[in-house]
Each structure stands twice: as C-alpha cells, then as structure tokens.
Amino acid sequence: MSGPLVSGPGGTRPFRVVQWATGALGRSVIRGVLERPGFELAGALVYDRAKAGQDVGVLAGHGPVGVTATADPQDILDLDADCVVYAPSPSKDPFSELDTVCALLASGKNVIATHGYVYPYVHGSRLVADLEDACKRGGVSVHGTGVNPGFMSDLMPLTLSRLSRGITHVYARECSDFSGHPSRRMVRDMIGFGKSEEAYLRALRTTRAAMQALVAESLHLVAAGLDLALDEIDVDLAYRPAPAEFTIASGTIAKGTIAASRWTFSGMAGGRPAITTELVYKADATRVPEWGPPGYAVRVEGRPSITLTTDPEWVSNGTSAAAAHALNAIPVVCAAEPGIRTHLDLPLITGRACTRPRRT
C-alpha cells in the first residue's frame, strides 16, 4: 500500500490518504496513491452501496491492496488519516455537502477538493467562518484544485502575469467537446444537452447560480493575485440547437434540442471588464462549429501582452490531470498552516519524476 517512508508527516511515515468517491477521477487518485512512494491508502468512501465492502484497489483496477471501501461517512471520520481527496460527482451546488467537509476537517484530516473551494471567500463570511472554525478544531487545511477551475482559468493567468506589468485585462477561454463523455448526468442533467429549449430555460436559474458560484472563485482568485478589487460579475449566455439528430457517448441529441452553450463571465472593475472567463461547451464540435475549436486560451493584456493557446490534445487525459493536481498538492497542503489555503497561500506545487512509465 505504500512505498519507502519519504517526506511523510514528520519524515517518519507516509502520508495516509483517503479517497472520497470512486468515480473516474477518484479511481485515478487511488492508483496514484498506490504507486507513489511516501503515500499510503488509508480508505475510500463510495456512494454506491454495492461497492461497499469491496477492495479499493480492485475498484480502481489496480488489484487487491487490503483496504475495504465503505459507504458510511462515519467510518472515514474515525480513520487515522492525513488527507482526504474529496471528489464527489460535480453537482450544481458544490457546497451542498459543506457540513461533511467541515466534519472531515474537524476530525483532523486535511481536505483537497476537486470541485469548488478554489477561493471560498467569495461565498460570504458565514461559509468562510464555518471552514476556518473546522480547520482550527482539526489543526488542518482545506484547498480547492482541478483543471478548470483550479488551473487554466486562474493559476495559469497568474503564472503568465509574472511576465507582464501594467495589466489591463485577463482573458481565459475553455472550449470542450463532450461527444466522448459517457456521463449522462454530467452531459444532460448538468450542462443541459439534449433538452428542449423550454426545459433548458426552465432550469437556467439554478444552472446560472451554480455556474457563477464556481467561476466567481476563479475570477476573484485572479483579482486577488493582481491586487484588484472586483465590483461585480456580469454573466452572458448564448446557446445553439442541434441542426440534426446525432449520437454521442451519453446518448442521442435530437434535432432542435440544446447542443452547445457559451457562458461569458466578466469581473468588472471601474466600469469595465478586467477579468473574463469564457466557457464553451459542445455536445459535438463537428456538429456545432460556432465559437471556435476545442482547446484553451489565456491572454494577459499588459506590457507586454502574453497569449497561450492549446489544441484539444493539450493534455492526453483530463481526468488523470485533475487527479494528479490533487495528488501533488497533498504534501504541500498537509504542511500548511491550518485554514483555507488557496493557490495564493501555498508554495509552488510540482509533480514527481518517475523512472518507468505508469498507467493513469
């Protein structure tokens, strides 16, 4: 379950890690924990009770490791562990289980979340107070990470800003093709593809609030890093219907139902957009060519201006990338002072070299 005793707490034992939820991302985290020296798998929480009692290594496609999955959160709270990688399926309200996160923190376990918690300060003093109090009681930290949010729309712009001065605008764009994404819950229930226009608009109020809650964290994180105060966040949405019926991994998209959407979030300062995040989602990019090809783009406008663009193949496995980002943060977060710890509070997080290829 663990490698040599390196860089663990106090330098005497490995970091004991719990995986919360065993979806695709969670399974990737588990494999990473099992393969990394200085890490030890302490347990795993599953939402599907049919998985309870099974060997966690088997669930992750790794082989038996002698750790049993549980569906009872109390079992996790009672464990002796250093960190929980908290990766439940993305929901429209990433803070719907705030009490659970606080309980994990109060039990003495650092929490690294893969959905939300990138910059919790934007959600009000009560949420911040609850998190800080739980961290204080447990003597631990909470940190939000991911690919987007958590890297491309916040950490990457801040990194590029090192090469510029007199910055006037920051722009980050994601365009994602969901044709190969197998999750019906993600593609249809959350993003809304395959819904009639009427059904899509009916759900829009809840969807807009959830999207803004997540993106606001990135916008305010960047603003704080640039020593800028945002006055408000402006939101714009456009969407496109499917020009004809087609099938993607999650099912059929009927003609006339929603097949693409473009969200634009602008952090306003002094009456103008200072930080902009654009999110373009397509059920199938070959069917809906509007708004450009899949990939990412980041632009920092200043002296000099800097632009970074990627194609769809910029990362070979997005799920594995998100898992690695969380895994690589574990030693840094565990060593941090107790409390909310964003990318602005932590030292540089890097990966680790490996002398032989390993699966993701």
Short mmCIF file of C-alpha atoms in Angstrom, two decimals:
data_model
loop_
_atom_site.label_atom_id
_atom_site.label_comp_id
_atom_site.label_asym_id
_atom_site.label_seq_id
_atom_site.Cartn_x
_atom_site.Cartn_y
_atom_site.Cartn_z
CA MET A 1 0.00 0.00 0.00
CA SER A 2 2.95 2.33 0.39
CA GLY A 3 6.49 2.86 -0.78
CA PRO A 4 9.56 3.91 1.17
CA LEU A 5 8.94 6.21 4.10
CA VAL A 6 9.79 9.51 2.44
CA SER A 7 8.54 13.04 3.06
CA GLY A 8 5.67 11.91 5.24
CA PRO A 9 4.45 13.88 8.27
CA GLY A 10 7.49 14.45 10.40
CA GLY A 11 9.55 12.45 7.90
CA THR A 12 8.80 9.19 9.73
CA ARG A 13 5.85 7.70 7.89
CA PRO A 14 3.95 8.04 4.62
CA PHE A 15 1.01 10.36 4.12
CA ARG A 16 -2.16 8.40 4.82
CA VAL A 17 -4.67 9.38 2.13
CA VAL A 18 -8.42 8.77 1.89
CA GLN A 19 -10.27 8.94 -1.41
CA TRP A 20 -13.82 10.30 -1.14
CA ALA A 21 -15.86 8.89 -4.06
CA THR A 22 -14.60 6.39 -6.61
CA GLY A 23 -15.72 7.75 -9.96
CA ALA A 24 -13.25 8.07 -12.82
CA LEU A 25 -11.32 10.83 -11.06
CA GLY A 26 -11.36 9.05 -7.72
CA ARG A 27 -10.07 5.82 -9.24
CA SER A 28 -7.21 7.73 -10.86
CA VAL A 29 -6.34 9.26 -7.47
CA ILE A 30 -6.34 5.81 -5.85
CA ARG A 31 -3.96 4.43 -8.46
CA GLY A 32 -1.71 7.44 -7.97
CA VAL A 33 -1.64 6.96 -4.20
CA LEU A 34 -0.80 3.27 -4.55
CA GLU A 35 2.02 3.97 -6.98
CA ARG A 36 3.69 6.93 -5.24
CA PRO A 37 6.41 6.42 -2.62
CA GLY A 38 5.58 8.20 0.62
CA PHE A 39 1.81 7.78 0.18
CA GLU A 40 -0.39 5.15 1.81
CA LEU A 41 -4.04 4.43 1.02
CA ALA A 42 -6.00 4.67 4.27
CA GLY A 43 -9.56 4.22 2.98
CA ALA A 44 -12.22 5.19 0.48
CA LEU A 45 -15.82 6.38 0.63
CA VAL A 46 -18.24 5.10 -2.02
CA TYR A 47 -21.73 6.41 -2.76
CA ASP A 48 -22.86 3.18 -4.41
CA ARG A 49 -23.60 0.75 -1.59
CA ALA A 50 -22.98 -2.15 -3.95
CA LYS A 51 -19.30 -1.17 -3.84
CA ALA A 52 -19.17 -1.13 -0.05
CA GLY A 53 -17.04 -3.93 1.35
CA GLN A 54 -15.05 -4.36 -1.85
CA ASP A 55 -11.29 -3.98 -2.02
CA VAL A 56 -10.47 -0.40 -3.03
CA GLY A 57 -7.60 -1.48 -5.24
CA VAL A 58 -9.91 -3.77 -7.20
CA LEU A 59 -12.43 -0.93 -7.61
CA ALA A 60 -9.64 1.20 -9.06
CA GLY A 61 -8.47 -1.51 -11.46
CA HIS A 62 -5.20 -1.95 -9.60
CA GLY A 63 -5.59 -5.32 -7.89
CA PRO A 64 -6.22 -6.15 -4.19
CA VAL A 65 -4.50 -3.90 -1.64
CA GLY A 66 -6.25 -4.93 1.58
CA VAL A 67 -8.24 -1.69 2.05
CA THR A 68 -12.03 -2.01 2.11
CA ALA A 69 -14.40 0.60 0.69
CA THR A 70 -17.15 1.95 2.91
CA ALA A 71 -20.42 3.77 2.26
CA ASP A 72 -20.58 5.09 5.84
CA PRO A 73 -19.02 8.57 6.27
CA GLN A 74 -18.52 7.86 9.96
CA ASP A 75 -16.03 5.13 9.05
CA ILE A 76 -13.94 7.76 7.26
CA LEU A 77 -14.26 10.25 10.12
CA ASP A 78 -12.96 7.59 12.52
CA LEU A 79 -9.92 6.75 10.39
CA ASP A 80 -6.40 7.85 11.23
CA ALA A 81 -5.51 9.74 8.06
CA ASP A 82 -3.69 12.89 6.99
CA CYS A 83 -5.67 13.96 3.94
CA VAL A 84 -8.96 13.34 2.12
CA VAL A 85 -9.12 13.91 -1.63
CA TYR A 86 -12.74 15.00 -1.82
CA ALA A 87 -14.05 14.22 -5.30
CA PRO A 88 -17.80 13.58 -5.37
CA SER A 89 -19.54 13.86 -8.73
CA PRO A 90 -19.84 17.53 -9.73
CA SER A 91 -23.18 18.98 -8.69
CA LYS A 92 -24.96 22.23 -9.30
CA ASP A 93 -24.13 23.23 -5.73
CA PRO A 94 -20.54 22.31 -4.82
CA PHE A 95 -21.22 23.39 -1.24
CA SER A 96 -24.30 21.25 -0.69
CA GLU A 97 -22.17 18.94 1.48
CA LEU A 98 -20.36 21.70 3.36
CA ASP A 99 -21.24 20.05 6.69
CA THR A 100 -19.46 16.88 5.52
CA VAL A 101 -16.34 18.80 4.51
CA CYS A 102 -16.33 20.61 7.84
CA ALA A 103 -16.72 17.31 9.71
CA LEU A 104 -13.73 15.87 7.83
CA LEU A 105 -11.65 18.93 8.70
CA ALA A 106 -12.70 18.89 12.35
CA SER A 107 -11.70 15.21 12.55
CA GLY A 108 -8.11 16.22 11.82
CA LYS A 109 -7.93 15.50 8.10
CA ASN A 110 -6.75 17.98 5.50
CA VAL A 111 -9.20 18.22 2.60
CA ILE A 112 -8.28 18.72 -1.05
CA ALA A 113 -11.46 19.30 -3.07
CA THR A 114 -11.66 18.78 -6.82
CA HIS A 115 -14.91 20.74 -7.27
CA GLY A 116 -15.19 24.15 -5.64
CA TYR A 117 -13.23 25.58 -2.68
CA VAL A 118 -10.72 27.26 -5.04
CA TYR A 119 -11.44 30.65 -3.42
CA PRO A 120 -14.21 30.23 -0.83
CA TYR A 121 -14.07 33.85 0.31
CA VAL A 122 -16.48 34.91 -2.43
CA HIS A 123 -19.31 32.93 -0.83
CA GLY A 124 -19.69 35.02 2.27
CA SER A 125 -18.40 35.33 5.79
CA ARG A 126 -20.57 32.53 7.20
CA LEU A 127 -19.17 29.85 4.87
CA VAL A 128 -15.63 31.10 5.46
CA ALA A 129 -16.19 31.10 9.23
CA ASP A 130 -17.51 27.52 9.15
CA LEU A 131 -14.48 26.32 7.20
CA GLU A 132 -11.97 28.24 9.30
CA ASP A 133 -13.54 27.02 12.53
CA ALA A 134 -13.44 23.39 11.34
CA CYS A 135 -9.82 23.80 10.24
CA LYS A 136 -8.89 25.29 13.61
CA ARG A 137 -10.54 22.46 15.52
CA GLY A 138 -8.78 19.83 13.42
CA GLY A 139 -5.49 21.67 13.01
CA VAL A 140 -5.69 21.18 9.23
CA SER A 141 -6.29 22.97 5.91
CA VAL A 142 -8.76 22.94 3.02
CA HIS A 143 -7.68 23.54 -0.58
CA GLY A 144 -9.58 23.54 -3.88
CA THR A 145 -7.90 22.36 -7.06
CA GLY A 146 -8.63 20.96 -10.51
CA VAL A 147 -8.00 21.72 -14.18
CA ASN A 148 -10.69 24.36 -14.75
CA PRO A 149 -11.39 25.89 -12.27
CA GLY A 150 -8.17 25.27 -10.40
CA PHE A 151 -5.55 25.75 -13.11
CA MET A 152 -6.30 27.07 -16.60
CA SER A 153 -8.59 29.97 -15.71
CA ASP A 154 -6.86 31.05 -12.51
CA LEU A 155 -3.43 29.60 -11.75
CA MET A 156 -2.26 29.84 -15.38
CA PRO A 157 -3.21 33.52 -15.85
CA LEU A 158 -1.47 34.36 -12.58
CA THR A 159 1.62 32.46 -13.71
CA LEU A 160 1.69 34.30 -17.05
CA SER A 161 1.20 37.62 -15.27
CA ARG A 162 4.75 37.29 -13.94
CA LEU A 163 5.97 38.28 -17.39
CA SER A 164 3.86 41.43 -17.70
CA ARG A 165 3.28 44.76 -15.99
CA GLY A 166 0.53 47.35 -16.23
CA ILE A 167 -2.03 44.59 -16.78
CA THR A 168 -5.37 45.86 -18.09
CA HIS A 169 -7.29 42.68 -18.86
CA VAL A 170 -7.06 38.93 -18.29
CA TYR A 171 -8.97 36.52 -20.54
CA ALA A 172 -9.31 32.74 -20.18
CA ARG A 173 -11.26 30.52 -22.56
CA GLU A 174 -12.24 26.86 -22.43
CA CYS A 175 -13.97 25.09 -25.31
CA SER A 176 -14.86 21.48 -24.54
CA ASP A 177 -16.25 18.74 -26.77
CA PHE A 178 -18.45 16.31 -24.82
CA SER A 179 -19.06 13.86 -27.64
CA GLY A 180 -16.96 11.22 -25.91
CA HIS A 181 -18.06 11.92 -22.34
CA PRO A 182 -20.04 8.90 -21.08
CA SER A 183 -21.83 10.52 -18.12
CA ARG A 184 -25.47 11.24 -18.88
CA ARG A 185 -25.72 13.07 -15.55
CA MET A 186 -22.95 15.47 -16.49
CA VAL A 187 -23.78 15.98 -20.16
CA ARG A 188 -27.56 16.14 -19.93
CA ASP A 189 -28.58 16.97 -16.37
CA MET A 190 -25.84 19.49 -15.58
CA ILE A 191 -24.83 21.00 -18.92
CA GLY A 192 -28.28 20.59 -20.45
CA PHE A 193 -27.51 19.00 -23.82
CA GLY A 194 -30.46 17.16 -25.35
CA LYS A 195 -33.03 19.28 -23.51
CA SER A 196 -35.70 21.22 -25.31
CA GLU A 197 -35.24 24.98 -25.29
CA GLU A 198 -38.17 25.28 -22.90
CA ALA A 199 -36.70 22.75 -20.45
CA TYR A 200 -33.25 24.32 -20.73
CA LEU A 201 -34.55 27.80 -19.95
CA ARG A 202 -36.68 26.46 -17.11
CA ALA A 203 -33.56 25.09 -15.41
CA LEU A 204 -31.47 28.12 -16.23
CA ARG A 205 -31.93 30.00 -12.97
CA THR A 206 -30.41 27.17 -10.95
CA THR A 207 -27.74 26.48 -13.55
CA ARG A 208 -26.73 30.14 -13.77
CA ALA A 209 -26.36 30.42 -10.00
CA ALA A 210 -24.23 27.27 -9.84
CA MET A 211 -22.00 28.32 -12.75
CA GLN A 212 -21.50 31.78 -11.32
CA ALA A 213 -20.65 30.36 -7.89
CA LEU A 214 -17.84 28.28 -9.37
CA VAL A 215 -16.47 30.79 -11.87
CA ALA A 216 -16.60 33.61 -9.33
CA GLU A 217 -13.98 31.77 -7.31
CA SER A 218 -11.55 31.81 -10.24
CA LEU A 219 -12.26 35.45 -11.12
CA HIS A 220 -11.76 36.65 -7.56
CA LEU A 221 -8.67 34.49 -7.09
CA VAL A 222 -7.05 36.11 -10.12
CA ALA A 223 -8.19 39.54 -8.96
CA ALA A 224 -6.68 39.00 -5.52
CA GLY A 225 -3.43 37.84 -7.11
CA LEU A 226 -3.30 41.01 -9.20
CA ASP A 227 -4.22 43.22 -6.22
CA LEU A 228 -7.51 44.18 -7.84
CA ALA A 229 -10.97 44.53 -6.29
CA LEU A 230 -13.90 43.46 -8.49
CA ASP A 231 -17.14 45.44 -8.26
CA GLU A 232 -19.44 42.78 -9.72
CA ILE A 233 -19.59 39.85 -12.12
CA ASP A 234 -21.51 40.19 -15.37
CA VAL A 235 -22.91 36.98 -16.91
CA ASP A 236 -23.90 36.37 -20.53
CA LEU A 237 -25.24 33.14 -22.08
CA ALA A 238 -25.79 32.04 -25.66
CA TYR A 239 -26.85 28.58 -26.86
CA ARG A 240 -27.40 26.69 -30.08
CA PRO A 241 -29.81 23.90 -31.10
CA ALA A 242 -28.73 20.70 -32.81
CA PRO A 243 -29.03 21.18 -36.60
CA ALA A 244 -29.87 17.48 -36.98
CA GLU A 245 -30.14 14.41 -34.78
CA PHE A 246 -26.82 12.82 -33.80
CA THR A 247 -25.50 10.41 -31.22
CA ILE A 248 -22.72 10.96 -28.67
CA ALA A 249 -21.37 8.72 -25.90
CA SER A 250 -24.08 9.76 -23.44
CA GLY A 251 -26.96 9.17 -25.88
CA THR A 252 -28.90 10.80 -28.71
CA ILE A 253 -29.17 14.56 -29.20
CA ALA A 254 -32.44 15.19 -31.03
CA LYS A 255 -32.73 17.84 -33.71
CA GLY A 256 -33.68 21.21 -32.22
CA THR A 257 -32.56 20.36 -28.68
CA ILE A 258 -29.67 22.14 -26.99
CA ALA A 259 -26.32 21.12 -28.47
CA ALA A 260 -23.95 23.93 -27.44
CA SER A 261 -23.68 26.79 -24.97
CA ARG A 262 -21.33 29.69 -24.37
CA TRP A 263 -21.03 31.29 -20.95
CA THR A 264 -19.14 34.56 -20.54
CA PHE A 265 -18.31 35.80 -17.05
CA SER A 266 -16.75 39.25 -16.73
CA GLY A 267 -15.29 40.52 -13.49
CA MET A 268 -15.96 44.25 -13.59
CA ALA A 269 -13.72 46.93 -12.09
CA GLY A 270 -14.11 50.65 -12.66
CA GLY A 271 -16.98 50.06 -15.08
CA ARG A 272 -15.06 47.81 -17.47
CA PRO A 273 -14.30 44.09 -17.77
CA ALA A 274 -10.99 43.41 -16.02
CA ILE A 275 -11.03 39.60 -15.91
CA THR A 276 -13.07 37.47 -18.31
CA THR A 277 -13.71 33.75 -18.40
CA GLU A 278 -15.45 32.20 -21.40
CA LEU A 279 -16.74 28.63 -21.22
CA VAL A 280 -17.91 26.98 -24.45
CA TYR A 281 -19.49 23.55 -24.20
CA LYS A 282 -20.37 21.48 -27.28
CA ALA A 283 -22.16 18.16 -27.50
CA ASP A 284 -20.12 17.50 -30.64
CA ALA A 285 -17.76 20.15 -32.01
CA THR A 286 -18.04 18.74 -35.53
CA ARG A 287 -21.81 19.37 -35.47
CA VAL A 288 -21.68 22.84 -33.93
CA PRO A 289 -18.74 24.81 -35.39
CA GLU A 290 -19.68 28.17 -33.84
CA TRP A 291 -17.42 29.76 -31.22
CA GLY A 292 -14.21 28.15 -32.34
CA PRO A 293 -12.50 24.79 -31.93
CA PRO A 294 -11.97 22.88 -28.66
CA GLY A 295 -8.98 23.88 -26.57
CA TYR A 296 -7.89 26.51 -24.09
CA ALA A 297 -6.63 30.06 -24.44
CA VAL A 298 -5.25 32.50 -21.89
CA ARG A 299 -4.34 36.10 -22.63
CA VAL A 300 -2.82 38.67 -20.28
CA GLU A 301 -3.03 42.17 -21.74
CA GLY A 302 -0.29 44.43 -20.45
CA ARG A 303 3.29 45.41 -21.19
CA PRO A 304 3.98 43.05 -22.84
CA SER A 305 0.79 41.16 -23.66
CA ILE A 306 1.05 37.39 -23.44
CA THR A 307 -1.10 34.73 -25.12
CA LEU A 308 -1.12 30.99 -24.55
CA THR A 309 -3.29 28.69 -26.67
CA THR A 310 -3.73 24.92 -26.74
CA ASP A 311 -5.38 22.46 -29.07
CA PRO A 312 -7.74 19.66 -27.93
CA GLU A 313 -4.77 17.37 -27.36
CA TRP A 314 -3.02 19.72 -24.92
CA VAL A 315 -3.45 17.09 -22.21
CA SER A 316 -3.76 13.39 -23.01
CA ASN A 317 -6.19 12.67 -20.16
CA GLY A 318 -8.06 15.44 -18.38
CA THR A 319 -9.30 13.21 -15.58
CA SER A 320 -5.79 12.00 -14.87
CA ALA A 321 -4.55 15.61 -14.90
CA ALA A 322 -7.13 16.66 -12.30
CA ALA A 323 -6.22 13.66 -10.15
CA ALA A 324 -2.51 14.43 -10.41
CA HIS A 325 -3.08 18.06 -9.46
CA ALA A 326 -4.80 16.92 -6.26
CA LEU A 327 -2.17 14.27 -5.50
CA ASN A 328 0.75 16.64 -6.00
CA ALA A 329 -0.85 19.12 -3.61
CA ILE A 330 -1.07 16.65 -0.70
CA PRO A 331 2.40 17.20 0.84
CA VAL A 332 2.14 20.98 0.47
CA VAL A 333 -1.38 21.22 1.93
CA CYS A 334 -0.54 18.90 4.82
CA ALA A 335 2.47 21.09 5.67
CA ALA A 336 0.49 24.35 5.50
CA GLU A 337 -0.76 26.33 8.46
CA PRO A 338 -4.38 25.44 9.39
CA GLY A 339 -7.14 27.23 7.50
CA ILE A 340 -8.38 27.95 3.99
CA ARG A 341 -5.39 27.67 1.69
CA THR A 342 -5.74 28.83 -1.92
CA HIS A 343 -3.10 28.85 -4.64
CA LEU A 344 -2.14 32.31 -3.36
CA ASP A 345 -1.19 30.89 0.03
CA LEU A 346 0.80 27.82 -0.96
CA PRO A 347 4.34 27.40 -2.29
CA LEU A 348 4.96 26.01 -5.77
CA ILE A 349 3.31 22.62 -6.33
CA THR A 350 5.10 20.30 -8.74
CA GLY A 351 4.86 16.72 -9.90
CA ARG A 352 7.39 13.97 -9.21
CA ALA A 353 9.74 12.25 -11.63
CA CYS A 354 9.31 8.56 -12.41
CA THR A 355 11.91 6.22 -13.92
CA ARG A 356 9.37 3.91 -15.52
CA PRO A 357 6.07 4.51 -17.37
CA ARG A 358 2.88 4.04 -15.38
CA ARG A 359 -0.75 3.95 -16.37
CA THR A 360 -3.10 6.80 -15.49
#
